[in-house]
Short mmCIF file of C-alpha atoms and ligand atoms in Angstrom, two decimals:
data_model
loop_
_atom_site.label_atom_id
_atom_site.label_comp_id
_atom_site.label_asym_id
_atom_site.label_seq_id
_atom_site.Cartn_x
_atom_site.Cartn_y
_atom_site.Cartn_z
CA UNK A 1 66.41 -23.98 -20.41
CA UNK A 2 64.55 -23.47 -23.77
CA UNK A 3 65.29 -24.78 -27.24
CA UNK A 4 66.61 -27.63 -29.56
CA UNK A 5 68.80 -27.73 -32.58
CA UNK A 6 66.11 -26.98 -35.03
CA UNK A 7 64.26 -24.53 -33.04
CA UNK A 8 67.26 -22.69 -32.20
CA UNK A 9 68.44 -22.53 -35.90
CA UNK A 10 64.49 -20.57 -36.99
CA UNK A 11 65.35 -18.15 -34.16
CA UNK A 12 68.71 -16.93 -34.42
CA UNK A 13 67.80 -16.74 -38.51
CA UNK A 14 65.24 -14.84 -37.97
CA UNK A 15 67.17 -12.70 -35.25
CA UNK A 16 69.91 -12.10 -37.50
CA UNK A 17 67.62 -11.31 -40.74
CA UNK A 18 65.18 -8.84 -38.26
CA UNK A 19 68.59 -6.62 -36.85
CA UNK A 20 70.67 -6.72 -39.71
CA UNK A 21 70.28 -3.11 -40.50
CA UNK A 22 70.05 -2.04 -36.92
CA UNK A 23 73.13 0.02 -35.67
CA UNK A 24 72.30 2.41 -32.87
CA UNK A 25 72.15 -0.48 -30.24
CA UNK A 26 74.10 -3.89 -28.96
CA UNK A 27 72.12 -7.38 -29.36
CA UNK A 28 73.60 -10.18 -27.54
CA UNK A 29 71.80 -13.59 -27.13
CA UNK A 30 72.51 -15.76 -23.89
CA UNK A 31 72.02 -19.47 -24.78
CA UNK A 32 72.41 -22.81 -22.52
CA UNK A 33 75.91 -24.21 -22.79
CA UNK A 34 75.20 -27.40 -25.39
CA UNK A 35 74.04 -24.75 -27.58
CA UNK A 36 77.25 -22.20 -27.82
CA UNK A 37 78.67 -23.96 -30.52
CA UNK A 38 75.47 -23.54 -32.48
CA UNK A 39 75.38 -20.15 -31.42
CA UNK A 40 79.18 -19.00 -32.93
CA UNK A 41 78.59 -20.98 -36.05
CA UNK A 42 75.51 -18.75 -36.83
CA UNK A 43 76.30 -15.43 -35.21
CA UNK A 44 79.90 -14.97 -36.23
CA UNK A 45 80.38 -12.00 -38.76
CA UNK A 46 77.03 -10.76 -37.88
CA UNK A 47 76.07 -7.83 -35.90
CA UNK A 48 74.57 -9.92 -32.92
CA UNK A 49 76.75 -11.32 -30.29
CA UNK A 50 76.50 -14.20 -27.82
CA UNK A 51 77.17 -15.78 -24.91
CA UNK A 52 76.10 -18.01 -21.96
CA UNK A 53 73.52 -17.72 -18.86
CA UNK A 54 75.94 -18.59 -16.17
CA UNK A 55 79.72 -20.00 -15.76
CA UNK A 56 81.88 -21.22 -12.50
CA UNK A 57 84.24 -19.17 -11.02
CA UNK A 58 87.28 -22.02 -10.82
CA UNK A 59 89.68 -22.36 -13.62
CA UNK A 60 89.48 -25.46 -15.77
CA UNK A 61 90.17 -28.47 -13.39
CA UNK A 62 88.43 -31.83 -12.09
CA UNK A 63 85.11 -30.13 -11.54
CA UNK A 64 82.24 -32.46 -13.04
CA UNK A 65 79.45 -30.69 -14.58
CA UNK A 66 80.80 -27.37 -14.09
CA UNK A 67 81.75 -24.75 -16.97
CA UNK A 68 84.19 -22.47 -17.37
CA UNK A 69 85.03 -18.92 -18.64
CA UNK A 70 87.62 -20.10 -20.82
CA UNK A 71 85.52 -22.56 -22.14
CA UNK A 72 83.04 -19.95 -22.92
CA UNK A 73 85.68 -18.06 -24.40
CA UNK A 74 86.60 -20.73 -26.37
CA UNK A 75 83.30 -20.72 -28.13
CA UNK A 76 83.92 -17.09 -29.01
CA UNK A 77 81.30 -15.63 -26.16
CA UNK A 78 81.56 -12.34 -25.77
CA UNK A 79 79.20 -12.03 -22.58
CA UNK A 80 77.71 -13.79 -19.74
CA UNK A 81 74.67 -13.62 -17.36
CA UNK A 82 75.40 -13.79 -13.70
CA UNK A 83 73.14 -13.83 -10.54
CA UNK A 84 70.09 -14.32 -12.20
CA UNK A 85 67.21 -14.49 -10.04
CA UNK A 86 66.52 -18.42 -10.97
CA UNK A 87 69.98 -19.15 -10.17
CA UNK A 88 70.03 -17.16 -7.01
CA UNK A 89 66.53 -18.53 -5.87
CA UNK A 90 66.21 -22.15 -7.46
CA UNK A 91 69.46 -23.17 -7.57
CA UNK A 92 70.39 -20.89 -3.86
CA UNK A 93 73.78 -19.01 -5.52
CA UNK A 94 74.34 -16.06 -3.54
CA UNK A 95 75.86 -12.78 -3.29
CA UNK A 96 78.88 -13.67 -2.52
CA UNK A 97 79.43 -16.96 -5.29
CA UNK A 98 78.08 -13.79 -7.69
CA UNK A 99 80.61 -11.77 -6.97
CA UNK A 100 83.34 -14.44 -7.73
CA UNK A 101 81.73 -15.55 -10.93
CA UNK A 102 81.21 -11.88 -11.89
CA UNK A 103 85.40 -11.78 -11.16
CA UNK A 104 85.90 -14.48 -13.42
CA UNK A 105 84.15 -13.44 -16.15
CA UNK A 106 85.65 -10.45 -15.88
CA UNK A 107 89.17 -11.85 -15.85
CA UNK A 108 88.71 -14.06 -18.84
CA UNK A 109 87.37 -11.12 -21.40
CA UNK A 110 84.10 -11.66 -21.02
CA UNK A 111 81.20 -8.93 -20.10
CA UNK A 112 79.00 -10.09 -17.05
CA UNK A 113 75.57 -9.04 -17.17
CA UNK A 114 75.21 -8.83 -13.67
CA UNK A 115 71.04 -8.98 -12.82
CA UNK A 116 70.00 -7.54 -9.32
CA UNK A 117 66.15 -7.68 -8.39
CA UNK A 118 63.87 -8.04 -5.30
CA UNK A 119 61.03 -10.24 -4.76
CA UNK A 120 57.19 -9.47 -4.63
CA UNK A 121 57.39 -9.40 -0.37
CA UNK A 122 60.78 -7.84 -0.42
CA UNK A 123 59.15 -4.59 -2.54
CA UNK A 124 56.04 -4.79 -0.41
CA UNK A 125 57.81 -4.44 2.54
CA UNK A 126 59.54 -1.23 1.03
CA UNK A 127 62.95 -3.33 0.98
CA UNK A 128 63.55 -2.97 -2.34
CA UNK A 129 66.67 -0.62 -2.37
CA UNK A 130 68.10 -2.68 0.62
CA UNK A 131 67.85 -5.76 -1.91
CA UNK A 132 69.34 -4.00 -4.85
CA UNK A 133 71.57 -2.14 -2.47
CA UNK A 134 73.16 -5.06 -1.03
CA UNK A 135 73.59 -7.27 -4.48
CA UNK A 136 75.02 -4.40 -5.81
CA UNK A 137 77.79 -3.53 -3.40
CA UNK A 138 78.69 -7.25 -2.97
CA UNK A 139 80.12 -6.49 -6.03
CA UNK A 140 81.45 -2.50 -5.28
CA UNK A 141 82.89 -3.56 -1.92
CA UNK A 142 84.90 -6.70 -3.24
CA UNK A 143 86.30 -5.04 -6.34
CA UNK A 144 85.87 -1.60 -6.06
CA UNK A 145 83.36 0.39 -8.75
CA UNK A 146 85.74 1.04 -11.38
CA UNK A 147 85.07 -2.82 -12.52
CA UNK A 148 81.45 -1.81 -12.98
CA UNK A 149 82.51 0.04 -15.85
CA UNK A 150 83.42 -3.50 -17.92
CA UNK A 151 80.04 -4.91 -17.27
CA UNK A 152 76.52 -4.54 -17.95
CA UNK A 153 73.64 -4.45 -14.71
CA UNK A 154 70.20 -5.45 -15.60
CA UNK A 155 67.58 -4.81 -12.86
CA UNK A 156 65.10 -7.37 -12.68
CA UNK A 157 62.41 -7.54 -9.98
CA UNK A 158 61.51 -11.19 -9.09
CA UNK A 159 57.99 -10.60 -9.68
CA UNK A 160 57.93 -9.52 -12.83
CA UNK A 161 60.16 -11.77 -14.41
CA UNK A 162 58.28 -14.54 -16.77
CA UNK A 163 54.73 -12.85 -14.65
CA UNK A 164 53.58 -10.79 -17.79
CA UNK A 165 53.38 -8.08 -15.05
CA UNK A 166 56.25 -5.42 -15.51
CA UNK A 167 57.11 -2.73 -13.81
CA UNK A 168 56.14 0.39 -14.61
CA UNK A 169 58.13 2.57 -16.56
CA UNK A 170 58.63 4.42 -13.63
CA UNK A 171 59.35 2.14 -11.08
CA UNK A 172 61.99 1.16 -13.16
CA UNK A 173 63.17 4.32 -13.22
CA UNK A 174 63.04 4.34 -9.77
CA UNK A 175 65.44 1.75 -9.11
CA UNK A 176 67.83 2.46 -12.23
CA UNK A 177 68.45 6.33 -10.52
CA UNK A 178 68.93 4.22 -7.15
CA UNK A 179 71.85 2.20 -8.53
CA UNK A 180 73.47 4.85 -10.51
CA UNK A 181 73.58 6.99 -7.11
CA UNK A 182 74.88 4.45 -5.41
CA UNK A 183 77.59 3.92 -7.92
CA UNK A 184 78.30 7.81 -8.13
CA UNK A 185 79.08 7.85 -4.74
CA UNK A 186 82.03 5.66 -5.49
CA UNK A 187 82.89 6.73 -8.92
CA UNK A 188 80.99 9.17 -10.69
CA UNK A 189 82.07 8.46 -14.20
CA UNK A 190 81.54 4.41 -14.06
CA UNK A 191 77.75 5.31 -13.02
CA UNK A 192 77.21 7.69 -15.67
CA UNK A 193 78.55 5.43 -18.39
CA UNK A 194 77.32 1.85 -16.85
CA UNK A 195 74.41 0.17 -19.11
CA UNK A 196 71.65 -0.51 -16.86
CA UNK A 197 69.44 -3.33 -18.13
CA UNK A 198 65.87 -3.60 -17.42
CA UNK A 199 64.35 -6.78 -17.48
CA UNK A 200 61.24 -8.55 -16.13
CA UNK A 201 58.22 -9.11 -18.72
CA UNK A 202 59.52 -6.79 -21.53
CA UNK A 203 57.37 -7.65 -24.69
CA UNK A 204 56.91 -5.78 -27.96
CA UNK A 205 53.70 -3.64 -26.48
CA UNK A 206 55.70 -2.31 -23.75
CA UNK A 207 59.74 -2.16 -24.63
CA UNK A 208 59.42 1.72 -26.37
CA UNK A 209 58.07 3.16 -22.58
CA UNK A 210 60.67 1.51 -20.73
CA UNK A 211 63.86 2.18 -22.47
CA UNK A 212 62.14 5.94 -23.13
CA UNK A 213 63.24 6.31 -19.48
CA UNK A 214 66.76 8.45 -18.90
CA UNK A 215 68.37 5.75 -16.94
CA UNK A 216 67.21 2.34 -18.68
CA UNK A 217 69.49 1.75 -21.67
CA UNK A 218 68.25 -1.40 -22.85
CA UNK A 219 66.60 -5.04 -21.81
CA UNK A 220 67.08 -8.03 -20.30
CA UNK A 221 64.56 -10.17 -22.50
CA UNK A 222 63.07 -13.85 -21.48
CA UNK A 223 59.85 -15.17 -22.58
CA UNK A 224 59.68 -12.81 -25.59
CA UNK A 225 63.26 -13.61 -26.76
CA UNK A 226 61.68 -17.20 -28.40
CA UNK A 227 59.74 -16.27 -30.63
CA UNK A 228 62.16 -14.33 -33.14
CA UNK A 229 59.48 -11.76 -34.24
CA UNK A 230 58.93 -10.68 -30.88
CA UNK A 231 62.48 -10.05 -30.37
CA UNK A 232 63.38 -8.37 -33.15
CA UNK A 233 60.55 -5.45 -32.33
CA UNK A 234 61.79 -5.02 -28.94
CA UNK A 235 65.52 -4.52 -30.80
CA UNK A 236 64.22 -2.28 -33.02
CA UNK A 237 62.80 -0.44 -29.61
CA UNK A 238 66.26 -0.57 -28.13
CA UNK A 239 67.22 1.16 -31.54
P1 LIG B 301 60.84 -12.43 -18.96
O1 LIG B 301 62.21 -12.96 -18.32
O2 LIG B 301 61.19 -11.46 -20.03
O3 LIG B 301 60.20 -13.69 -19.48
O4 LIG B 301 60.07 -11.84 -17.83
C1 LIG B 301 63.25 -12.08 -18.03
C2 LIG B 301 64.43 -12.87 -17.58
O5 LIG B 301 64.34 -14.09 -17.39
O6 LIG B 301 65.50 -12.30 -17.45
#
């Protein structure tokens, strides 16, 4: 829930001038709804694509307030963010409303970005692959893994995200090898080819270690996707 108009406009300029000549990677941006429009009419024909940070599972219908995946479709979104940890934990969506909205995305064209992540007590009490575990396969045991393979998954501990505190290259590591396991034990090819996002305090200073490690293939960027100079170094890390 960041931007206006003319703040908006600086950033994606200076997003689309900083990865113009970058080709060994995909850039998407994620903006709030009243912005989408905004989004396509600056984006379209370059190399960055966009889409939104949420959408509800139900068809267009009498549903006041809620959004659609045709209607993101309609603004020419390519991708979509689902289960991310502020929706899960400040606005309570759960596994389960996750997995339907991951559905529907899927159904309408669109690639979910499907964020999994534990909290500060849930990795202190050594529950972390529980957490993960269990986000993940309320997707695996609903649709089966080979629907994996038309998404994206972006890890994102709860305490790191928007803390400045990241998680090490290696405990991301950690978890990425976790959730391609426990893909390969359901389809081997899907978990090799699956992007798995990290995300959770990635600034310019630290973006080169993390996506250095085998199994993190790109980021999941908040704070430092505002300011477009700060964004455009982590893409040219992702490069
Ligand atoms: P952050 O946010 O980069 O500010 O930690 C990540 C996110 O919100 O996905």
């Amino acid at each position: 829930m960041n931007g206006n108009i003319a703040k908006n406009k600086l950033l994606l300029e200076g997003v689309i001038t900083g990865v113009r000549d970058l080709r060994n990677a995909d850039y998407v941006v994620c903006v709030p709804y009243p912005y989408l429009g905004q989004a396509q009419s600056l984006l379209q024909g370059t190399n960055v694509a966009w889409g939104a940070q949420n959408l509800c599972a139900t068809d267009d219908g009498a549903l006041t307030g809620a959004v659609s995946s045709h209607m993101l479709v309609d603004f020419g979104c390519s991708y979509v963010i689902i289960g991310h940890s502020e929706r899960r934990v400040q606005f309570h969506e759960t596994d389960d409303t996750a997995a339907t909205r991951f559905n529907a995305a899927l159904k309408a064209g669109l690639t979910p970005i499907f964020c999994m992540g534990e909290s500060k007590e849930e990795r202190e009490s050594d529950w972390t692959e529980y957490v993960v575990g269990r986000q993940l396969d309320s997707i695996i045991r609903r649709f089966g893994a080979d629907l994996l393979a038309k998404a994206v998954l972006a890890y994102e501990p709860l305490w790191a995200v928007g803390t400045g505190k990241p998680a090490t290259p290696e405990q991301a590591q950690e978890v990425h090898t976790f959730i391609r396991e426990r893909i390969a034990k359901c389809d081997a090819a899907v978990a090799k080819n699956v992007r798995i996002l990290y995300g959770g305090s990635v600034k310019p200073a630290n973006a080169s270690q993390l996506f250095a490690m085998p199994d993190v293939d790109g980021g999941l960027i908040g704070g430092a996707s505002l300011k477009a100079d700060e964004f455009v170094l982590i893409c040219k890390a992702a490069n």
